Short mmCIF file of C-alpha atoms and ligand atoms in Angstrom, two decimals:
data_model
loop_
_atom_site.label_atom_id
_atom_site.label_comp_id
_atom_site.label_asym_id
_atom_site.label_seq_id
_atom_site.Cartn_x
_atom_site.Cartn_y
_atom_site.Cartn_z
CA MET W 3 -7.37 8.30 -16.19
CA SER W 4 -11.05 9.51 -15.05
CA MET W 5 -11.76 9.85 -11.25
CA GLN W 6 -14.08 6.85 -11.98
CA ASP W 7 -11.07 4.91 -13.33
CA VAL W 8 -8.87 5.91 -10.85
CA ILE W 9 -12.03 4.21 -8.18
CA GLN W 10 -11.90 1.58 -9.74
CA SER W 11 -8.43 0.72 -10.07
CA LEU W 12 -8.02 1.27 -6.28
CA GLU W 13 -11.40 -1.31 -5.75
CA ASN W 14 -8.88 -3.33 -7.82
CA ARG W 15 -5.83 -3.03 -5.59
CA TYR W 16 -7.47 -2.74 -2.32
CA PRO W 17 -10.52 -5.26 -2.06
CA HIS W 18 -9.99 -5.60 1.60
CA GLN W 19 -10.24 -1.81 2.65
CA PRO W 20 -13.96 -0.75 2.74
CA GLU W 21 -13.30 2.73 4.51
CA PHE W 22 -11.21 3.75 2.63
CA ILE W 23 -12.60 3.01 -0.91
CA GLN W 24 -15.82 4.42 1.17
CA ALA W 25 -14.36 7.93 1.66
CA VAL W 26 -12.84 8.45 -1.51
CA LYS W 27 -16.00 8.06 -2.96
CA GLU W 28 -17.57 10.29 -0.80
CA VAL W 29 -14.99 13.16 -1.57
CA ALA W 30 -14.51 12.06 -5.72
CA SER W 31 -19.11 12.71 -5.60
CA SER W 32 -18.22 16.03 -5.18
CA ILE W 33 -14.89 17.53 -6.92
CA SER W 34 -15.73 16.18 -10.20
CA ASP W 35 -17.08 19.97 -11.38
CA ALA W 36 -13.48 21.59 -9.83
CA TYR W 37 -11.67 18.29 -11.21
CA GLU W 38 -12.75 19.04 -14.79
CA ALA W 39 -12.95 22.51 -14.84
CA ASN W 40 -8.97 22.88 -14.25
CA SER W 41 -7.31 20.77 -17.14
CA ASP W 42 -4.12 20.74 -14.75
CA TYR W 43 -5.95 18.07 -12.21
CA SER W 44 -6.05 15.90 -14.50
CA LYS W 45 -2.47 16.64 -16.61
CA PHE W 46 -0.77 16.75 -12.98
CA LYS W 47 -2.81 13.13 -12.25
CA VAL W 48 -4.16 14.85 -9.08
CA PHE W 49 -6.80 12.65 -7.86
CA GLU W 50 -4.93 9.74 -8.89
CA ARG W 51 -1.75 11.07 -6.73
CA LEU W 52 -3.44 12.07 -3.65
CA THR W 53 -5.78 9.08 -3.54
CA GLU W 54 -2.24 7.21 -2.42
CA PRO W 55 -0.45 7.43 0.63
CA ASP W 56 2.91 9.37 0.14
CA ARG W 57 3.88 5.98 2.61
CA VAL W 58 2.84 3.70 4.87
CA ILE W 59 4.60 2.47 7.86
CA SER W 60 3.72 -0.62 9.80
CA PHE W 61 5.59 -2.02 12.20
CA ARG W 62 5.05 -4.31 15.45
CA VAL W 63 4.88 -3.82 18.86
CA ASN W 64 6.42 -5.44 22.03
CA TRP W 65 5.07 -5.09 25.03
CA GLU W 66 5.19 -6.18 28.24
CA ASP W 67 1.82 -7.18 30.42
CA ASP W 68 1.68 -7.09 34.26
CA GLU W 69 1.84 -10.38 34.68
CA GLY W 70 5.15 -10.37 33.10
CA ASN W 71 4.11 -11.74 29.67
CA ILE W 72 5.46 -10.85 25.85
CA GLN W 73 1.77 -9.29 24.18
CA VAL W 74 2.83 -8.17 20.33
CA ASN W 75 0.49 -5.45 19.12
CA ARG W 76 0.75 -4.06 15.77
CA GLY W 77 1.44 -0.65 14.99
CA TRP W 78 0.71 1.69 11.13
CA ARG W 79 1.72 4.91 10.59
CA VAL W 80 -0.08 6.27 7.11
CA GLN W 81 1.99 9.88 5.64
CA PHE W 82 -1.06 10.89 3.18
CA SER W 83 -0.07 13.89 2.15
CA ASN W 84 2.68 16.83 3.20
CA ALA W 85 2.04 18.84 0.38
CA ILE W 86 1.06 21.80 2.52
CA GLY W 87 2.81 20.96 5.92
CA PRO W 88 3.74 18.90 8.20
CA TYR W 89 1.58 15.02 7.65
CA LYS W 90 -0.89 15.58 10.73
CA GLY W 91 -2.84 13.35 12.30
CA GLY W 92 -3.71 11.61 15.72
CA LEU W 93 -3.21 8.23 16.74
CA ARG W 94 -5.89 5.24 17.47
CA PHE W 95 -5.77 2.53 19.46
CA HIS W 96 -8.13 0.65 19.24
CA PRO W 97 -8.86 -3.05 18.34
CA THR W 98 -10.35 -2.44 15.03
CA VAL W 99 -7.98 -0.55 13.88
CA ASN W 100 -6.19 -1.88 9.89
CA GLU W 101 -5.00 0.07 7.47
CA SER W 102 -8.08 0.64 5.16
CA VAL W 103 -9.08 2.43 8.65
CA LEU W 104 -6.32 4.60 9.19
CA LYS W 105 -6.13 4.85 5.30
CA PHE W 106 -9.57 6.54 5.21
CA LEU W 107 -8.70 8.72 8.10
CA GLY W 108 -5.65 9.71 6.61
CA PHE W 109 -7.33 10.55 3.89
CA GLU W 110 -9.55 12.90 5.16
CA GLN W 111 -7.46 14.58 7.42
CA ILE W 112 -5.33 15.81 4.33
CA PHE W 113 -9.05 17.43 3.32
CA LYS W 114 -9.55 18.60 6.76
CA ASN W 115 -6.63 19.91 8.02
CA ALA W 116 -6.15 22.41 4.12
CA LEU W 117 -10.19 23.39 5.52
CA THR W 118 -8.31 24.89 9.01
CA GLY W 119 -6.59 27.41 6.35
CA LEU W 120 -3.35 26.09 8.81
CA PRO W 121 -0.18 24.75 6.92
CA MET W 122 -0.72 20.81 7.92
CA GLY W 123 -0.67 18.10 5.76
CA GLY W 124 -2.94 15.03 6.56
CA ALA W 125 -1.67 12.00 7.87
CA LYS W 126 -2.84 9.18 10.75
CA GLY W 127 -2.00 6.07 12.48
CA GLY W 128 -2.24 3.68 16.01
CA SER W 129 -2.68 0.46 16.58
CA ASP W 130 -4.99 -2.98 17.48
CA PHE W 131 -4.18 -2.42 21.25
CA ASP W 132 -6.97 -2.69 22.70
CA PRO W 133 -6.67 -0.13 25.90
CA LYS W 134 -10.05 -1.53 27.44
CA GLY W 135 -9.43 -2.28 30.99
CA LYS W 136 -5.25 -2.22 31.04
CA SER W 137 -3.18 -1.04 33.78
CA ASP W 138 -1.61 2.23 34.17
CA ASN W 139 1.68 0.15 34.01
CA GLU W 140 0.58 -1.43 30.80
CA ILE W 141 -0.58 1.56 28.41
CA ARG W 142 2.53 3.52 29.67
CA ARG W 143 4.41 0.74 28.46
CA PHE W 144 3.00 0.08 25.38
CA CYS W 145 2.80 3.73 24.18
CA TYR W 146 7.32 3.37 25.65
CA ALA W 147 6.84 0.31 22.37
CA PHE W 148 4.54 2.00 20.33
CA ILE W 149 7.15 5.47 20.29
CA ARG W 150 9.78 3.66 20.47
CA GLU W 151 9.42 2.54 17.44
CA LEU W 152 7.63 5.17 15.46
CA TYR W 153 10.45 7.80 16.30
CA GLN W 154 12.70 8.14 13.46
CA TYR W 155 9.76 8.78 11.36
CA ILE W 156 8.34 11.84 12.64
CA GLY W 157 9.31 15.16 13.58
CA LYS W 158 8.37 18.55 14.63
CA ASP W 159 8.83 19.66 11.02
CA ILE W 160 8.08 16.05 9.60
CA ASP W 161 4.96 15.24 10.96
CA VAL W 162 3.01 15.72 14.27
CA PRO W 163 0.96 12.58 15.39
CA ALA W 164 -2.05 14.03 18.28
CA GLY W 165 -4.68 11.56 20.08
CA ASP W 166 -7.50 10.05 18.51
CA ILE W 167 -9.82 7.29 20.10
CA GLY W 168 -7.87 5.63 22.59
CA VAL W 169 -5.48 8.20 22.46
CA GLY W 170 -5.31 11.02 25.25
CA GLY W 171 -3.41 13.71 27.08
CA ARG W 172 -2.35 10.39 29.88
CA GLU W 173 -1.13 8.38 26.38
CA VAL W 174 0.34 11.68 24.80
CA SER W 175 2.99 12.74 27.32
CA TYR W 176 3.83 8.89 27.82
CA MET W 177 4.65 9.51 23.77
CA PHE W 178 6.36 12.21 24.23
CA ALA W 179 8.41 11.54 26.87
CA MET W 180 9.94 8.39 25.24
CA TYR W 181 10.72 10.89 21.91
CA LYS W 182 12.40 13.15 24.05
CA ASN W 183 14.28 10.44 25.76
CA LEU W 184 15.48 8.84 22.80
CA THR W 185 16.25 11.74 20.62
CA HIS W 186 17.34 14.00 23.05
CA GLU W 187 15.32 16.71 21.66
CA TYR W 188 12.23 18.96 23.15
CA GLY W 189 10.06 20.31 20.46
CA GLY W 190 6.27 19.67 19.04
CA VAL W 191 6.26 16.65 18.12
CA LEU W 192 2.92 15.52 19.67
CA THR W 193 -0.12 17.70 20.07
CA GLY W 194 -2.84 17.19 23.19
CA LYS W 195 0.95 17.49 25.37
CA GLY W 196 -0.31 17.99 29.34
CA VAL W 197 -0.55 22.07 29.66
CA GLY W 198 2.28 22.92 31.71
CA PHE W 199 4.80 21.28 29.29
CA GLY W 200 4.25 22.48 25.62
CA GLY W 201 0.33 21.55 25.42
CA SER W 202 -2.53 23.83 24.68
CA LEU W 203 -4.93 25.12 26.47
CA ILE W 204 -8.45 24.60 24.56
CA ARG W 205 -6.52 21.81 22.71
CA THR W 206 -8.96 19.28 25.08
CA GLU W 207 -12.09 21.10 24.84
CA ALA W 208 -11.08 21.80 20.63
CA THR W 209 -12.80 19.23 19.21
CA GLY W 210 -16.62 19.35 20.42
CA TYR W 211 -16.53 22.79 20.90
CA GLY W 212 -15.66 23.25 17.27
CA ALA W 213 -18.62 21.56 15.97
CA VAL W 214 -21.00 23.20 17.97
CA TYR W 215 -19.52 26.90 16.87
CA PHE W 216 -19.06 25.13 13.70
CA LEU W 217 -23.31 24.61 13.84
CA GLU W 218 -23.71 27.87 15.40
CA ASN W 219 -23.25 29.30 11.65
CA MET W 220 -25.48 26.68 9.76
CA LEU W 221 -28.51 27.91 12.25
CA SER W 222 -27.21 31.35 11.55
CA ALA W 223 -27.73 31.06 8.56
CA GLN W 224 -31.24 29.26 8.68
CA ASN W 225 -31.93 32.64 11.09
CA GLU W 226 -32.60 30.19 14.07
CA THR W 227 -30.35 30.45 17.27
CA PHE W 228 -29.92 27.10 19.72
CA THR W 229 -32.72 28.32 21.95
CA ASP W 230 -35.19 25.52 22.41
CA LYS W 231 -33.33 23.16 20.14
CA ARG W 232 -33.45 19.46 21.92
CA VAL W 233 -30.07 17.36 20.74
CA LEU W 234 -28.58 14.44 20.42
CA ILE W 235 -25.32 13.52 21.02
CA SER W 236 -23.99 10.35 20.44
CA GLY W 237 -20.09 9.13 22.48
CA ALA W 238 -19.09 9.72 25.21
CA GLY W 239 -15.68 10.41 25.20
CA ASN W 240 -13.43 13.94 24.91
CA VAL W 241 -15.47 15.18 21.34
CA ALA W 242 -19.17 14.81 22.50
CA LEU W 243 -18.78 15.48 26.05
CA HIS W 244 -17.68 19.23 25.19
CA ALA W 245 -20.05 19.14 22.51
CA ALA W 246 -22.94 18.67 24.80
CA GLU W 247 -20.81 21.55 27.10
CA LYS W 248 -20.54 24.04 24.49
CA ALA W 249 -24.38 23.55 23.61
CA LEU W 250 -25.39 24.34 27.11
CA MET W 251 -23.42 27.21 26.71
CA LEU W 252 -25.19 28.28 24.37
CA ASP W 253 -28.50 27.65 25.29
CA ALA W 254 -29.40 23.67 23.30
CA THR W 255 -31.21 21.62 25.98
CA VAL W 256 -28.73 18.36 25.45
CA LEU W 257 -30.41 15.05 26.33
CA THR W 258 -28.96 11.93 25.63
CA VAL W 259 -25.09 10.34 25.01
CA SER W 260 -24.35 6.87 24.29
CA ASP W 261 -21.34 4.43 24.86
CA SER W 262 -20.82 1.33 23.67
CA GLN W 263 -23.43 0.00 26.00
CA GLY W 264 -26.13 1.96 25.57
CA THR W 265 -27.77 5.09 25.53
CA LEU W 266 -28.09 7.67 28.62
CA HIS W 267 -31.33 9.33 28.15
CA ASP W 268 -32.09 12.97 30.25
CA PRO W 269 -35.58 13.73 29.16
CA ALA W 270 -34.75 16.92 31.85
CA GLY W 271 -31.35 17.90 30.13
CA PHE W 272 -28.21 17.88 31.06
CA THR W 273 -26.38 20.83 33.19
CA GLN W 274 -23.26 22.07 33.84
CA GLU W 275 -22.99 19.73 36.88
CA LYS W 276 -24.47 16.94 35.36
CA ILE W 277 -21.66 16.45 32.44
CA ASP W 278 -18.65 17.02 34.77
CA TRP W 279 -20.36 14.04 36.62
CA LEU W 280 -20.51 12.11 32.65
CA LYS W 281 -16.25 13.80 33.08
CA ASP W 282 -15.59 12.61 36.23
CA GLN W 283 -17.38 8.55 35.65
CA LYS W 284 -15.44 8.51 31.94
CA ALA W 285 -11.90 9.66 33.37
CA ALA W 286 -12.27 7.03 36.43
CA ARG W 287 -13.77 4.33 33.27
CA LYS W 288 -16.96 3.76 34.69
CA PRO W 289 -20.35 2.95 33.69
CA LEU W 290 -22.48 5.67 32.11
CA LYS W 291 -25.20 3.79 33.48
CA ASP W 292 -24.54 4.39 36.85
CA TYR W 293 -25.44 8.43 35.89
CA VAL W 294 -29.36 7.09 36.15
CA GLU W 295 -29.00 6.78 40.20
CA GLU W 296 -27.24 10.09 40.62
CA PHE W 297 -29.50 12.60 38.41
CA GLY W 298 -32.50 10.40 37.32
CA GLY W 299 -33.19 9.37 32.93
CA GLU W 300 -32.83 6.42 31.29
CA TRP W 301 -30.32 3.88 30.67
CA LEU W 302 -31.47 2.53 27.18
CA ALA W 303 -29.24 -1.33 27.11
CA GLY W 304 -27.82 -2.14 23.76
CA GLU W 305 -29.14 1.57 22.02
CA LYS W 306 -28.69 3.97 19.83
CA PRO W 307 -29.59 7.36 20.90
CA TRP W 308 -31.72 7.94 17.06
CA GLN W 309 -34.70 6.48 18.86
CA ILE W 310 -35.33 9.94 21.00
CA LYS W 311 -36.92 13.19 19.60
CA GLY W 312 -35.19 16.38 19.23
CA ASP W 313 -34.28 18.51 16.21
CA ILE W 314 -30.01 18.21 16.16
CA ALA W 315 -27.81 15.01 16.35
CA MET W 316 -24.91 15.28 16.32
CA PRO W 317 -22.79 11.44 15.93
CA CYS W 318 -19.35 12.26 17.70
CA ALA W 319 -18.54 8.17 18.95
CA THR W 320 -17.19 6.09 15.44
CA GLN W 321 -17.18 5.70 11.60
CA ASN W 322 -20.69 4.05 9.86
CA GLU W 323 -22.24 4.29 13.54
CA VAL W 324 -25.24 6.00 11.78
CA ASP W 325 -26.70 3.65 8.52
CA ILE W 326 -29.79 3.85 6.29
CA ALA W 327 -33.02 3.04 9.24
CA GLU W 328 -30.99 4.97 11.73
CA ALA W 329 -30.89 8.41 9.54
CA GLU W 330 -34.50 7.43 8.80
CA GLN W 331 -35.31 6.95 12.56
CA MET W 332 -33.13 10.71 12.84
CA VAL W 333 -35.83 11.98 9.88
CA ALA W 334 -38.83 10.76 11.62
CA ASN W 335 -37.91 11.42 15.47
CA GLY W 336 -37.94 15.83 13.59
CA ILE W 337 -33.97 16.13 13.29
CA LYS W 338 -33.29 18.90 11.30
CA TYR W 339 -29.89 19.08 11.45
CA VAL W 340 -26.89 16.46 11.58
CA VAL W 341 -23.54 17.17 12.61
CA GLU W 342 -20.90 15.16 12.59
CA GLY W 343 -18.27 15.46 15.68
CA ALA W 344 -16.92 11.96 14.97
CA ASN W 345 -15.11 10.61 11.12
CA MET W 346 -17.27 9.27 9.02
CA PRO W 347 -19.99 8.46 11.72
CA LEU W 348 -22.34 8.19 8.42
CA THR W 349 -22.81 5.39 5.38
CA ILE W 350 -23.30 6.96 2.39
CA ALA W 351 -26.85 5.65 2.31
CA ALA W 352 -26.94 7.34 5.66
CA ILE W 353 -26.01 11.22 4.07
CA ASP W 354 -28.18 10.81 0.47
CA TYR W 355 -30.75 10.11 2.63
CA ILE W 356 -31.12 12.30 5.06
CA ARG W 357 -30.14 15.02 2.21
CA GLU W 358 -33.21 13.84 0.35
CA GLN W 359 -34.71 14.69 3.12
CA HIS W 360 -33.51 18.57 2.94
CA VAL W 361 -32.16 18.13 6.85
CA HIS W 362 -28.85 20.76 7.52
CA TYR W 363 -26.03 17.97 7.45
CA ALA W 364 -22.45 19.15 8.31
CA PRO W 365 -19.70 16.38 7.05
CA GLY W 366 -17.00 15.85 9.93
CA LYS W 367 -14.17 16.95 7.86
CA ALA W 368 -15.75 20.34 8.52
CA ALA W 369 -17.48 19.85 11.67
CA ASN W 370 -14.62 18.75 13.43
CA ALA W 371 -12.08 20.22 12.19
CA GLY W 372 -11.40 22.15 15.57
CA GLY W 373 -9.77 19.89 17.27
CA VAL W 374 -6.70 20.10 14.40
CA ALA W 375 -7.16 22.94 14.35
CA VAL W 376 -5.87 23.57 17.69
CA SER W 377 -3.83 21.19 17.38
CA GLY W 378 -2.29 23.65 14.74
CA LEU W 379 -2.20 26.46 16.98
CA GLU W 380 0.13 23.98 19.64
CA MET W 381 2.89 23.44 16.90
CA SER W 382 2.78 27.61 16.61
CA GLN W 383 3.11 28.00 20.27
CA ASN W 384 6.22 25.31 20.50
CA SER W 385 7.38 27.53 17.63
CA VAL W 386 7.95 30.32 19.29
CA ARG W 387 7.61 28.81 22.19
CA GLN W 388 5.27 30.89 23.71
CA TYR W 389 1.37 30.30 25.09
CA ARG W 390 -1.20 31.86 24.42
CA SER W 391 -4.94 32.25 26.25
CA PHE W 392 -7.36 30.09 26.79
CA GLU W 393 -9.99 32.71 25.88
CA GLU W 394 -7.18 34.10 22.97
CA LEU W 395 -7.37 30.76 21.35
CA ASP W 396 -10.87 30.63 22.04
CA VAL W 397 -11.51 33.44 19.91
CA GLN W 398 -9.39 31.37 17.20
CA LEU W 399 -11.43 28.90 17.35
CA ARG W 400 -14.29 30.24 16.70
CA GLN W 401 -13.27 32.38 14.05
CA ILE W 402 -11.70 29.41 12.26
CA MET W 403 -14.93 27.19 12.33
CA LYS W 404 -16.47 30.42 11.10
CA ASN W 405 -14.21 30.78 8.18
CA ILE W 406 -14.66 26.93 7.33
CA HIS W 407 -18.25 26.78 7.40
CA ASP W 408 -18.00 30.53 5.43
CA ASP W 409 -15.42 28.86 2.95
CA ALA W 410 -17.27 25.92 2.27
CA ALA W 411 -20.88 27.73 2.01
CA ARG W 412 -19.90 30.16 -0.45
CA ALA W 413 -17.71 27.68 -2.63
CA THR W 414 -21.35 26.07 -3.34
CA GLN W 415 -23.11 29.03 -3.45
CA HIS W 416 -23.66 29.33 -7.46
CA LEU W 417 -24.95 25.48 -7.27
CA GLN W 418 -27.74 26.56 -4.51
CA ALA W 419 -31.03 24.84 -4.93
CA GLU W 420 -34.18 26.95 -5.16
CA SER W 421 -36.00 23.68 -4.70
CA THR W 422 -34.21 23.04 -1.16
CA PRO W 423 -32.87 25.93 2.95
CA CYS W 424 -30.39 23.75 2.88
CA ILE W 425 -26.11 24.80 1.93
CA ASP W 426 -24.35 21.69 0.29
CA TYR W 427 -21.41 21.55 3.42
CA MET W 428 -20.46 18.40 1.59
CA ALA W 429 -19.48 19.36 -1.82
CA GLY W 430 -17.89 22.77 -0.11
CA ALA W 431 -15.98 21.00 2.48
CA ASN W 432 -14.24 18.71 -0.21
CA ILE W 433 -14.18 21.34 -2.62
CA VAL W 434 -12.48 23.60 -1.31
CA GLY W 435 -10.15 21.27 0.74
CA PHE W 436 -9.43 19.56 -2.31
CA LYS W 437 -7.97 22.89 -4.82
CA ARG W 438 -5.86 23.58 -1.39
CA ALA W 439 -4.07 20.67 -1.82
CA ALA W 440 -4.52 19.53 -5.87
CA ASP W 441 -3.10 23.16 -6.20
CA ALA W 442 0.10 22.88 -4.44
CA LEU W 443 0.80 20.18 -5.90
CA VAL W 444 0.13 21.43 -9.24
CA ALA W 445 2.91 23.89 -8.29
CA TYR W 446 5.19 21.17 -7.15
CA GLY W 447 4.57 19.65 -11.07
CA VAL W 448 5.82 15.65 -10.06
CA LEU W 449 7.87 15.43 -6.60
CA ASN W 450 5.34 15.33 -4.04
N1 LIG E 1 -8.04 13.34 16.13
C1 LIG E 1 -8.62 13.99 15.63
C2 LIG E 1 -8.69 14.30 13.85
O1 LIG E 1 -9.43 13.47 13.97
C3 LIG E 1 -6.84 15.39 15.80
C4 LIG E 1 -5.98 15.58 15.15
C5 LIG E 1 -4.54 16.29 15.82
O2 LIG E 1 -5.18 16.94 16.61
O3 LIG E 1 -4.06 15.90 15.08
O4 LIG E 1 -8.83 15.56 13.45
#
């Protein structure tokens, strides 16, 4: 079957999984030459195998709310591929979670994790549980109930979940406690644990910092620096706020963050004090717009950040947050670099448009790999029962992001068109990640 036939059959089989089909098409669009160059890939049906998860575990989660009512949610774990290491990827708790979203995220995770150069396979999981407005007791009861169902399918050498949207240190700690309680085993079964009971330093900062380290390499490839660059960031979660912090540390000016209610624009730029305030505000689950009373700036209710003039855009909120109209807005407002902190924040049409306009583009699976990379370092620290220092891990993270940048750039060097200064990081990341997983499948023969 050709890659086109595989996509066609996926579309026929999974017509209700548009996000998953979108992620597969995005990868397929850049790997066809690499695929044809190695006849083993089609002989061993590598594309067909990598687009069907090893398994999808789905289950029901019953839990009790504060009023004593029984609530029922759905939970999933998509174990996509353990070709190059244990299944690895986050858990997302959000009402939009369904099998399509988790299959797209799990599929992307195969290539992202391979790009880090660490031995990790790809997986994703989560629930349609909405943490918004839930008490701490409800969150705890839900996390316990979720792991009570999932624990039998995970393990430190089998499948190692972590956080994602709606799942942070608090939730991981509750889930870790329930796993430990049920199995009597203290191991690195989840990453993103609290520092002091197995968690790694810099894990919280890693996705945002890593995306900015990736950008650092993009800028230096164009002989540019952060100085005088205006950065627009969407989102106000862990990724967005740490991207803002690192961009500021490296001398850029960060003008925006946003949430589902609107955009916060500070024309004076965020300082460390302002970012710390934002972190506290978010941790207390209070509204972003209170910032204006504290520090000035403007609150753009219901708006996204792309109407502001800037040089660099970092979408750090969620999938498909930037459509063609917003991509056009970015280009019209002077954006020269788009770095994806979120997973698949640009639609395919938006990606095509900014690439046509010669905007430097870094796809999420390369640019946001810093989070899972430090998760990989957390796993190795847990295995040897030792902790590394913040400084040591920061050096490792920065080096991993440079390696991903350089590997992706090298993979497409021979295709570099003279008509554009842009490096094709999208094709490069897809090719490098794909080959690492695909070569393992060929070596294994028929088994995964
Ligand atoms: N959810 C993060 C991601 O999208 C991190 C996953 C992990 O640390 O396992 O890569």
